[in-house]
Amino acid sequence: MWQPTQIMMNGDLMPYEDARLHPMALAVTYAATVFEGLRAYQVPDTNQFSLFRLPEHIRRLQVGMKLMRFDRSYDTDYIRDCLTRLIRANEPDTDVYIRLLVYIEGTGLLATTGPVGFTAAAMPRDKPKFVDTGMNLGVSSWQRLADNASPPRIKTTANYVNARLAVHQAKADGYDGALMLTPEGKVSEAPIACFFMVRDGRLITPSTSSNILESITRDTIITRYQELTGDAAIERSIDRSELYFADEAFLCGTGQEILPVTTIDRLPVGEGKVGPLTSQLRQDYFDIVRGLSPEHSEWRTLI
Ligand SMILES: Cc1ncc(COP(=O)(O)O)c(C=O)c1O
């Protein structure tokens, strides 16, 4: 499989192993970093890649930078140009996962607002595990971050301390992954993905006030579900005990794509198998991201 050879820092390509950031940069000392994970899917029978929902990723990045009071921003055209050069330089022959990090590269005090720098890296991704078997999730005793403490709505690296604690607890307890609750005890999300469940034929997901990242994949699924079934997904708060009434469940995110969940707290979700709606939405998602389905061309930036 191809491996990254070139990385981009502040708009310039350089050998992947030559990238450097000073350890005293605020990005490191105070986690003054916001980031995005994006995917560029190979479009079959062409030499093109389809960057999925680029403007929405950049919009979220820009809001994160604003809230973190970074003293400059980047627009979609500039980032598209950078990512195009980055992908071409790495000559990928499979789908590409992109990490885009924007940070304070200067040293200084906690409130320092610049200079701001960015790094973009392109890499392959292994086929995700659990696609066929489904995941065994455990509800974590680590609470999801509160919006008025460290807002999960922005994708800042500091938020992933919380996610890391939950992942390691789940591993130590023998689960494939964790599901986190809000400080009020309502279902929030997984450490790096959003959560959906099916109950009595309705698709339900925690609302955006459940301390979640406003996931672009979640939005894609809500939109496609409505278009495919004519029914609206329900965005609301979910009690923990409702999890055990679910007939199907899955996680979603750019990196995870759509992963079925077959047990929660070692109790089967429905019949403990990958559910039919989960499979249908998953297939549809791949058709959309690759452009096999002509709908939503506005979601695909071809490069
Ligand atoms: C905490 C968290 N929730 C949800 C998601 C999914 O978000 P998206 O669909 O925008 O990739 C991610 C992945 O980036 C995440 O880190």
Short mmCIF file of C-alpha atoms and ligand atoms in Angstrom, two decimals:
data_model
loop_
_atom_site.label_atom_id
_atom_site.label_comp_id
_atom_site.label_asym_id
_atom_site.label_seq_id
_atom_site.Cartn_x
_atom_site.Cartn_y
_atom_site.Cartn_z
CA MET A 1 0.00 0.00 0.00
CA TRP A 2 1.16 3.57 -0.68
CA GLN A 3 2.71 5.47 2.20
CA PRO A 4 2.91 9.25 2.69
CA THR A 5 6.10 10.69 1.29
CA GLN A 6 5.22 14.40 1.35
CA ILE A 7 3.62 16.53 4.06
CA MET A 8 2.48 20.13 3.84
CA MET A 9 3.40 22.83 6.36
CA ASN A 10 2.13 26.38 5.90
CA GLY A 11 1.45 25.75 2.22
CA ASP A 12 4.83 24.17 1.37
CA LEU A 13 5.38 20.50 0.58
CA MET A 14 8.33 18.77 2.22
CA PRO A 15 9.49 15.19 2.88
CA TYR A 16 7.12 13.58 5.39
CA GLU A 17 9.85 12.85 7.95
CA ASP A 18 11.19 16.43 7.89
CA ALA A 19 8.13 18.09 9.48
CA ARG A 20 9.03 19.95 12.71
CA LEU A 21 7.25 21.99 15.37
CA HIS A 22 8.99 23.56 18.39
CA PRO A 23 8.12 21.75 21.65
CA MET A 24 7.51 25.13 23.29
CA ALA A 25 4.90 26.08 20.64
CA LEU A 26 1.50 26.78 22.20
CA ALA A 27 0.16 23.96 20.05
CA VAL A 28 2.10 21.61 22.33
CA THR A 29 2.23 23.36 25.70
CA TYR A 30 -1.46 24.39 25.85
CA ALA A 31 -2.97 22.22 23.09
CA ALA A 32 -3.81 25.36 21.08
CA THR A 33 -4.78 23.30 18.05
CA VAL A 34 -7.95 22.67 16.08
CA PHE A 35 -8.09 20.00 13.43
CA GLU A 36 -10.14 18.11 10.89
CA GLY A 37 -10.11 14.57 9.56
CA LEU A 38 -11.30 14.39 5.95
CA ARG A 39 -11.45 11.72 3.31
CA ALA A 40 -10.74 11.80 -0.38
CA TYR A 41 -12.35 8.76 -1.99
CA GLN A 42 -11.12 7.26 -5.23
CA VAL A 43 -13.73 7.66 -7.93
CA PRO A 44 -13.88 4.32 -9.78
CA ASP A 45 -12.66 4.24 -13.41
CA THR A 46 -11.18 7.75 -13.24
CA ASN A 47 -7.98 9.32 -11.96
CA GLN A 48 -9.98 11.50 -9.66
CA PHE A 49 -10.53 11.71 -5.93
CA SER A 50 -13.65 13.03 -4.29
CA LEU A 51 -13.04 15.13 -1.19
CA PHE A 52 -16.16 14.65 0.89
CA ARG A 53 -17.93 17.77 2.19
CA LEU A 54 -14.84 19.95 2.20
CA PRO A 55 -16.64 23.30 2.79
CA GLU A 56 -18.42 21.89 5.84
CA HIS A 57 -15.12 20.66 7.30
CA ILE A 58 -13.49 24.04 6.69
CA ARG A 59 -16.46 25.86 8.20
CA ARG A 60 -16.13 23.80 11.40
CA LEU A 61 -12.38 24.44 11.45
CA GLN A 62 -12.93 28.18 11.04
CA VAL A 63 -15.38 28.33 13.94
CA GLY A 64 -12.93 26.38 16.10
CA MET A 65 -10.19 28.88 15.22
CA LYS A 66 -12.50 31.77 16.00
CA LEU A 67 -13.45 30.38 19.40
CA MET A 68 -9.80 29.69 20.18
CA ARG A 69 -9.06 33.30 19.12
CA PHE A 70 -6.43 32.44 16.55
CA ASP A 71 -5.35 35.65 14.81
CA ARG A 72 -5.80 34.38 11.26
CA SER A 73 -8.05 32.03 9.30
CA TYR A 74 -7.93 30.02 6.07
CA ASP A 75 -10.61 29.88 3.41
CA THR A 76 -11.96 26.89 1.52
CA ASP A 77 -10.33 27.83 -1.81
CA TYR A 78 -6.89 28.03 -0.24
CA ILE A 79 -7.31 24.72 1.62
CA ARG A 80 -8.68 23.02 -1.50
CA ASP A 81 -5.62 24.14 -3.43
CA CYS A 82 -3.30 22.90 -0.66
CA LEU A 83 -5.04 19.53 -0.36
CA THR A 84 -5.02 19.05 -4.13
CA ARG A 85 -1.25 19.60 -4.22
CA LEU A 86 -0.76 17.36 -1.17
CA ILE A 87 -2.76 14.46 -2.59
CA ARG A 88 -1.13 14.64 -6.03
CA ALA A 89 2.35 14.77 -4.48
CA ASN A 90 1.74 11.53 -2.56
CA GLU A 91 0.47 9.59 -5.61
CA PRO A 92 -2.07 7.51 -3.69
CA ASP A 93 -3.58 4.44 -5.30
CA THR A 94 -6.31 3.90 -2.68
CA ASP A 95 -8.63 6.17 -0.68
CA VAL A 96 -6.93 8.95 1.25
CA TYR A 97 -7.44 10.04 4.85
CA ILE A 98 -6.36 13.62 5.49
CA ARG A 99 -5.41 15.21 8.79
CA LEU A 100 -5.51 18.98 8.77
CA LEU A 101 -4.13 20.67 11.90
CA VAL A 102 -4.17 24.41 12.58
CA TYR A 103 -2.31 25.64 15.64
CA ILE A 104 -0.36 28.38 17.34
CA GLU A 105 3.15 27.61 16.23
CA GLY A 106 4.62 30.50 18.21
CA THR A 107 5.84 30.27 21.77
CA GLY A 108 4.30 32.57 24.34
CA LEU A 109 1.72 32.73 27.09
CA LEU A 110 -1.62 30.98 27.41
CA ALA A 111 -3.51 33.79 25.68
CA THR A 112 -1.08 34.26 22.77
CA THR A 113 -3.07 34.32 19.50
CA GLY A 114 -0.36 33.74 16.86
CA PRO A 115 1.57 33.15 14.74
CA VAL A 116 -0.77 30.50 13.40
CA GLY A 117 0.50 27.59 11.32
CA PHE A 118 -0.99 24.55 9.67
CA THR A 119 0.01 21.05 8.69
CA ALA A 120 -1.81 18.75 6.29
CA ALA A 121 -0.95 15.07 5.98
CA ALA A 122 -2.40 12.45 3.63
CA MET A 123 -2.34 8.78 4.57
CA PRO A 124 -3.94 5.48 3.68
CA ARG A 125 -6.41 3.90 6.07
CA ASP A 126 -6.81 0.19 6.73
CA LYS A 127 -10.24 -1.26 6.17
CA PRO A 128 -12.03 -0.57 9.46
CA LYS A 129 -12.49 -3.50 11.81
CA PHE A 130 -15.94 -4.54 13.02
CA VAL A 131 -17.72 -3.83 9.73
CA ASP A 132 -18.98 -7.40 9.43
CA THR A 133 -19.07 -8.43 13.08
CA GLY A 134 -20.27 -5.20 14.70
CA MET A 135 -18.78 -3.57 17.78
CA ASN A 136 -19.18 -4.43 21.43
CA LEU A 137 -19.51 -1.12 23.26
CA GLY A 138 -19.40 -0.41 26.96
CA VAL A 139 -20.92 2.69 28.53
CA SER A 140 -18.01 4.61 29.98
CA SER A 141 -17.77 5.93 33.50
CA TRP A 142 -15.85 8.88 32.05
CA GLN A 143 -18.37 11.65 31.36
CA ARG A 144 -18.44 13.43 28.02
CA LEU A 145 -17.06 16.95 28.26
CA ALA A 146 -19.58 19.68 29.03
CA ASP A 147 -20.20 22.44 26.50
CA ASN A 148 -19.51 25.13 29.10
CA ALA A 149 -16.17 23.57 30.07
CA SER A 150 -14.41 22.39 26.90
CA PRO A 151 -16.94 22.51 24.06
CA PRO A 152 -17.12 19.21 22.14
CA ARG A 153 -18.72 21.15 19.26
CA ILE A 154 -15.28 22.34 18.16
CA LYS A 155 -12.63 19.88 17.13
CA THR A 156 -9.79 20.94 19.37
CA THR A 157 -7.07 18.45 20.27
CA ALA A 158 -7.56 19.14 24.00
CA ASN A 159 -10.99 17.46 23.82
CA TYR A 160 -9.35 14.17 22.94
CA VAL A 161 -7.91 13.71 26.43
CA ASN A 162 -11.48 12.92 27.45
CA ALA A 163 -11.86 10.56 24.47
CA ARG A 164 -8.57 8.80 25.21
CA LEU A 165 -9.55 8.07 28.80
CA ALA A 166 -12.78 6.45 27.62
CA VAL A 167 -11.03 4.40 24.91
CA HIS A 168 -8.48 3.01 27.33
CA GLN A 169 -11.08 2.19 29.94
CA ALA A 170 -13.14 0.34 27.32
CA LYS A 171 -10.08 -1.63 26.17
CA ALA A 172 -9.11 -2.54 29.72
CA ASP A 173 -12.66 -3.76 30.30
CA GLY A 174 -12.60 -5.93 27.17
CA TYR A 175 -14.87 -3.84 24.92
CA ASP A 176 -14.22 -2.76 21.33
CA GLY A 177 -15.15 0.81 22.16
CA ALA A 178 -16.89 3.20 24.52
CA LEU A 179 -20.12 5.13 24.56
CA MET A 180 -20.06 8.27 26.68
CA LEU A 181 -22.82 9.95 28.68
CA THR A 182 -23.28 13.66 29.35
CA PRO A 183 -22.83 14.98 32.88
CA GLU A 184 -26.66 14.69 33.12
CA GLY A 185 -26.46 10.97 32.31
CA LYS A 186 -27.88 11.16 28.77
CA VAL A 187 -26.28 9.38 25.83
CA SER A 188 -23.73 11.60 24.08
CA GLU A 189 -21.34 9.98 21.59
CA ALA A 190 -18.41 7.62 21.20
CA PRO A 191 -14.85 8.96 21.66
CA ILE A 192 -14.37 9.63 17.93
CA ALA A 193 -17.79 9.03 16.38
CA CYS A 194 -21.47 9.86 16.73
CA PHE A 195 -24.18 7.41 17.74
CA PHE A 196 -27.46 6.35 16.12
CA MET A 197 -30.01 3.78 17.23
CA VAL A 198 -33.16 2.33 15.71
CA ARG A 199 -36.15 1.81 17.95
CA ASP A 200 -39.55 0.68 16.73
CA GLY A 201 -38.65 1.57 13.16
CA ARG A 202 -37.49 5.13 13.94
CA LEU A 203 -33.92 6.37 13.57
CA ILE A 204 -32.83 8.28 16.68
CA THR A 205 -29.63 10.17 17.49
CA PRO A 206 -28.60 12.38 20.42
CA SER A 207 -29.37 16.03 19.68
CA THR A 208 -26.64 18.58 19.09
CA SER A 209 -27.18 19.71 22.69
CA SER A 210 -25.95 16.33 23.95
CA ASN A 211 -22.30 17.48 24.09
CA ILE A 212 -21.42 15.99 20.71
CA LEU A 213 -19.21 17.11 17.88
CA GLU A 214 -21.51 18.38 15.13
CA SER A 215 -20.52 15.52 12.90
CA ILE A 216 -20.63 15.91 9.14
CA THR A 217 -21.27 12.20 8.70
CA ARG A 218 -24.17 12.43 11.17
CA ASP A 219 -25.65 15.23 9.07
CA THR A 220 -25.15 13.16 5.90
CA ILE A 221 -27.00 10.21 7.45
CA ILE A 222 -29.87 12.38 8.71
CA THR A 223 -30.26 13.88 5.25
CA ARG A 224 -30.04 10.59 3.36
CA TYR A 225 -32.37 8.78 5.75
CA GLN A 226 -35.04 11.38 5.10
CA GLU A 227 -34.51 11.14 1.35
CA LEU A 228 -34.51 7.34 1.28
CA THR A 229 -37.41 6.65 3.63
CA GLY A 230 -39.46 9.87 3.69
CA ASP A 231 -39.18 9.73 7.49
CA ALA A 232 -37.22 12.27 9.55
CA ALA A 233 -34.52 11.05 11.92
CA ILE A 234 -35.29 12.05 15.50
CA GLU A 235 -32.69 14.24 17.19
CA ARG A 236 -33.34 14.27 20.91
CA SER A 237 -31.87 13.36 24.25
CA ILE A 238 -31.58 9.60 24.86
CA ASP A 239 -31.68 8.03 28.31
CA ARG A 240 -29.08 5.38 29.05
CA SER A 241 -31.71 2.72 29.71
CA GLU A 242 -33.19 3.33 26.25
CA LEU A 243 -30.03 1.87 24.75
CA TYR A 244 -31.20 -1.57 25.81
CA PHE A 245 -34.45 -1.16 23.86
CA ALA A 246 -32.58 -0.52 20.59
CA ASP A 247 -33.25 -2.84 17.64
CA GLU A 248 -30.14 -1.59 15.79
CA ALA A 249 -27.29 0.77 16.57
CA PHE A 250 -24.26 2.17 14.76
CA LEU A 251 -21.46 4.69 15.04
CA CYS A 252 -20.56 7.18 12.33
CA GLY A 253 -17.76 9.56 11.48
CA THR A 254 -15.35 10.43 8.71
CA GLY A 255 -12.71 8.04 10.00
CA GLN A 256 -15.04 5.30 11.25
CA GLU A 257 -17.53 5.72 8.38
CA ILE A 258 -20.51 3.60 9.50
CA LEU A 259 -19.81 0.86 12.04
CA PRO A 260 -22.54 -1.43 13.35
CA VAL A 261 -22.88 -1.89 17.10
CA THR A 262 -24.11 -5.34 18.10
CA THR A 263 -23.80 -5.29 21.90
CA ILE A 264 -23.86 -2.57 24.55
CA ASP A 265 -22.73 -3.46 28.06
CA ARG A 266 -22.59 -7.09 26.86
CA LEU A 267 -26.34 -7.05 26.13
CA PRO A 268 -27.36 -7.73 22.51
CA VAL A 269 -28.64 -4.82 20.44
CA GLY A 270 -31.79 -6.29 18.88
CA GLU A 271 -30.78 -9.78 17.80
CA GLY A 272 -27.11 -8.98 18.27
CA LYS A 273 -26.51 -8.84 14.50
CA VAL A 274 -25.79 -6.10 11.99
CA GLY A 275 -29.21 -4.52 11.34
CA PRO A 276 -30.87 -4.04 7.93
CA LEU A 277 -31.19 -0.25 8.17
CA THR A 278 -27.54 0.01 9.24
CA SER A 279 -26.50 -2.02 6.17
CA GLN A 280 -28.71 0.04 3.85
CA LEU A 281 -27.40 3.38 5.14
CA ARG A 282 -23.83 2.12 4.95
CA GLN A 283 -24.19 1.06 1.33
CA ASP A 284 -25.84 4.33 0.44
CA TYR A 285 -23.06 6.29 2.20
CA PHE A 286 -20.37 4.62 0.09
CA ASP A 287 -22.33 5.22 -3.10
CA ILE A 288 -22.65 8.89 -2.21
CA VAL A 289 -19.05 9.55 -1.11
CA ARG A 290 -17.62 7.90 -4.23
CA GLY A 291 -20.11 9.47 -6.58
CA LEU A 292 -21.59 6.11 -7.63
CA SER A 293 -24.90 7.72 -6.85
CA PRO A 294 -25.29 11.02 -8.76
CA GLU A 295 -27.15 12.70 -5.92
CA HIS A 296 -25.57 15.41 -3.79
CA SER A 297 -22.78 16.32 -6.20
CA GLU A 298 -22.41 19.47 -4.04
CA TRP A 299 -20.91 17.25 -1.33
CA ARG A 300 -18.06 16.08 -3.57
CA THR A 301 -15.10 18.24 -4.48
CA LEU A 302 -13.36 16.46 -7.34
CA ILE A 303 -9.63 16.72 -7.54
C1 LIG B 1 -15.74 13.20 18.99
C2 LIG B 1 -16.16 12.95 17.59
N1 LIG B 1 -17.45 12.83 17.30
C3 LIG B 1 -17.88 12.63 16.05
C4 LIG B 1 -16.99 12.52 15.00
C5 LIG B 1 -17.48 12.39 13.60
O1 LIG B 1 -17.42 13.64 12.97
P1 LIG B 1 -17.36 13.76 11.39
O2 LIG B 1 -18.52 12.99 10.88
O3 LIG B 1 -17.51 15.21 11.11
O4 LIG B 1 -16.07 13.19 10.99
C6 LIG B 1 -15.62 12.60 15.24
C7 LIG B 1 -14.66 12.47 14.16
O5 LIG B 1 -14.09 13.38 13.70
C8 LIG B 1 -15.19 12.85 16.57
O6 LIG B 1 -13.89 12.96 16.83
#
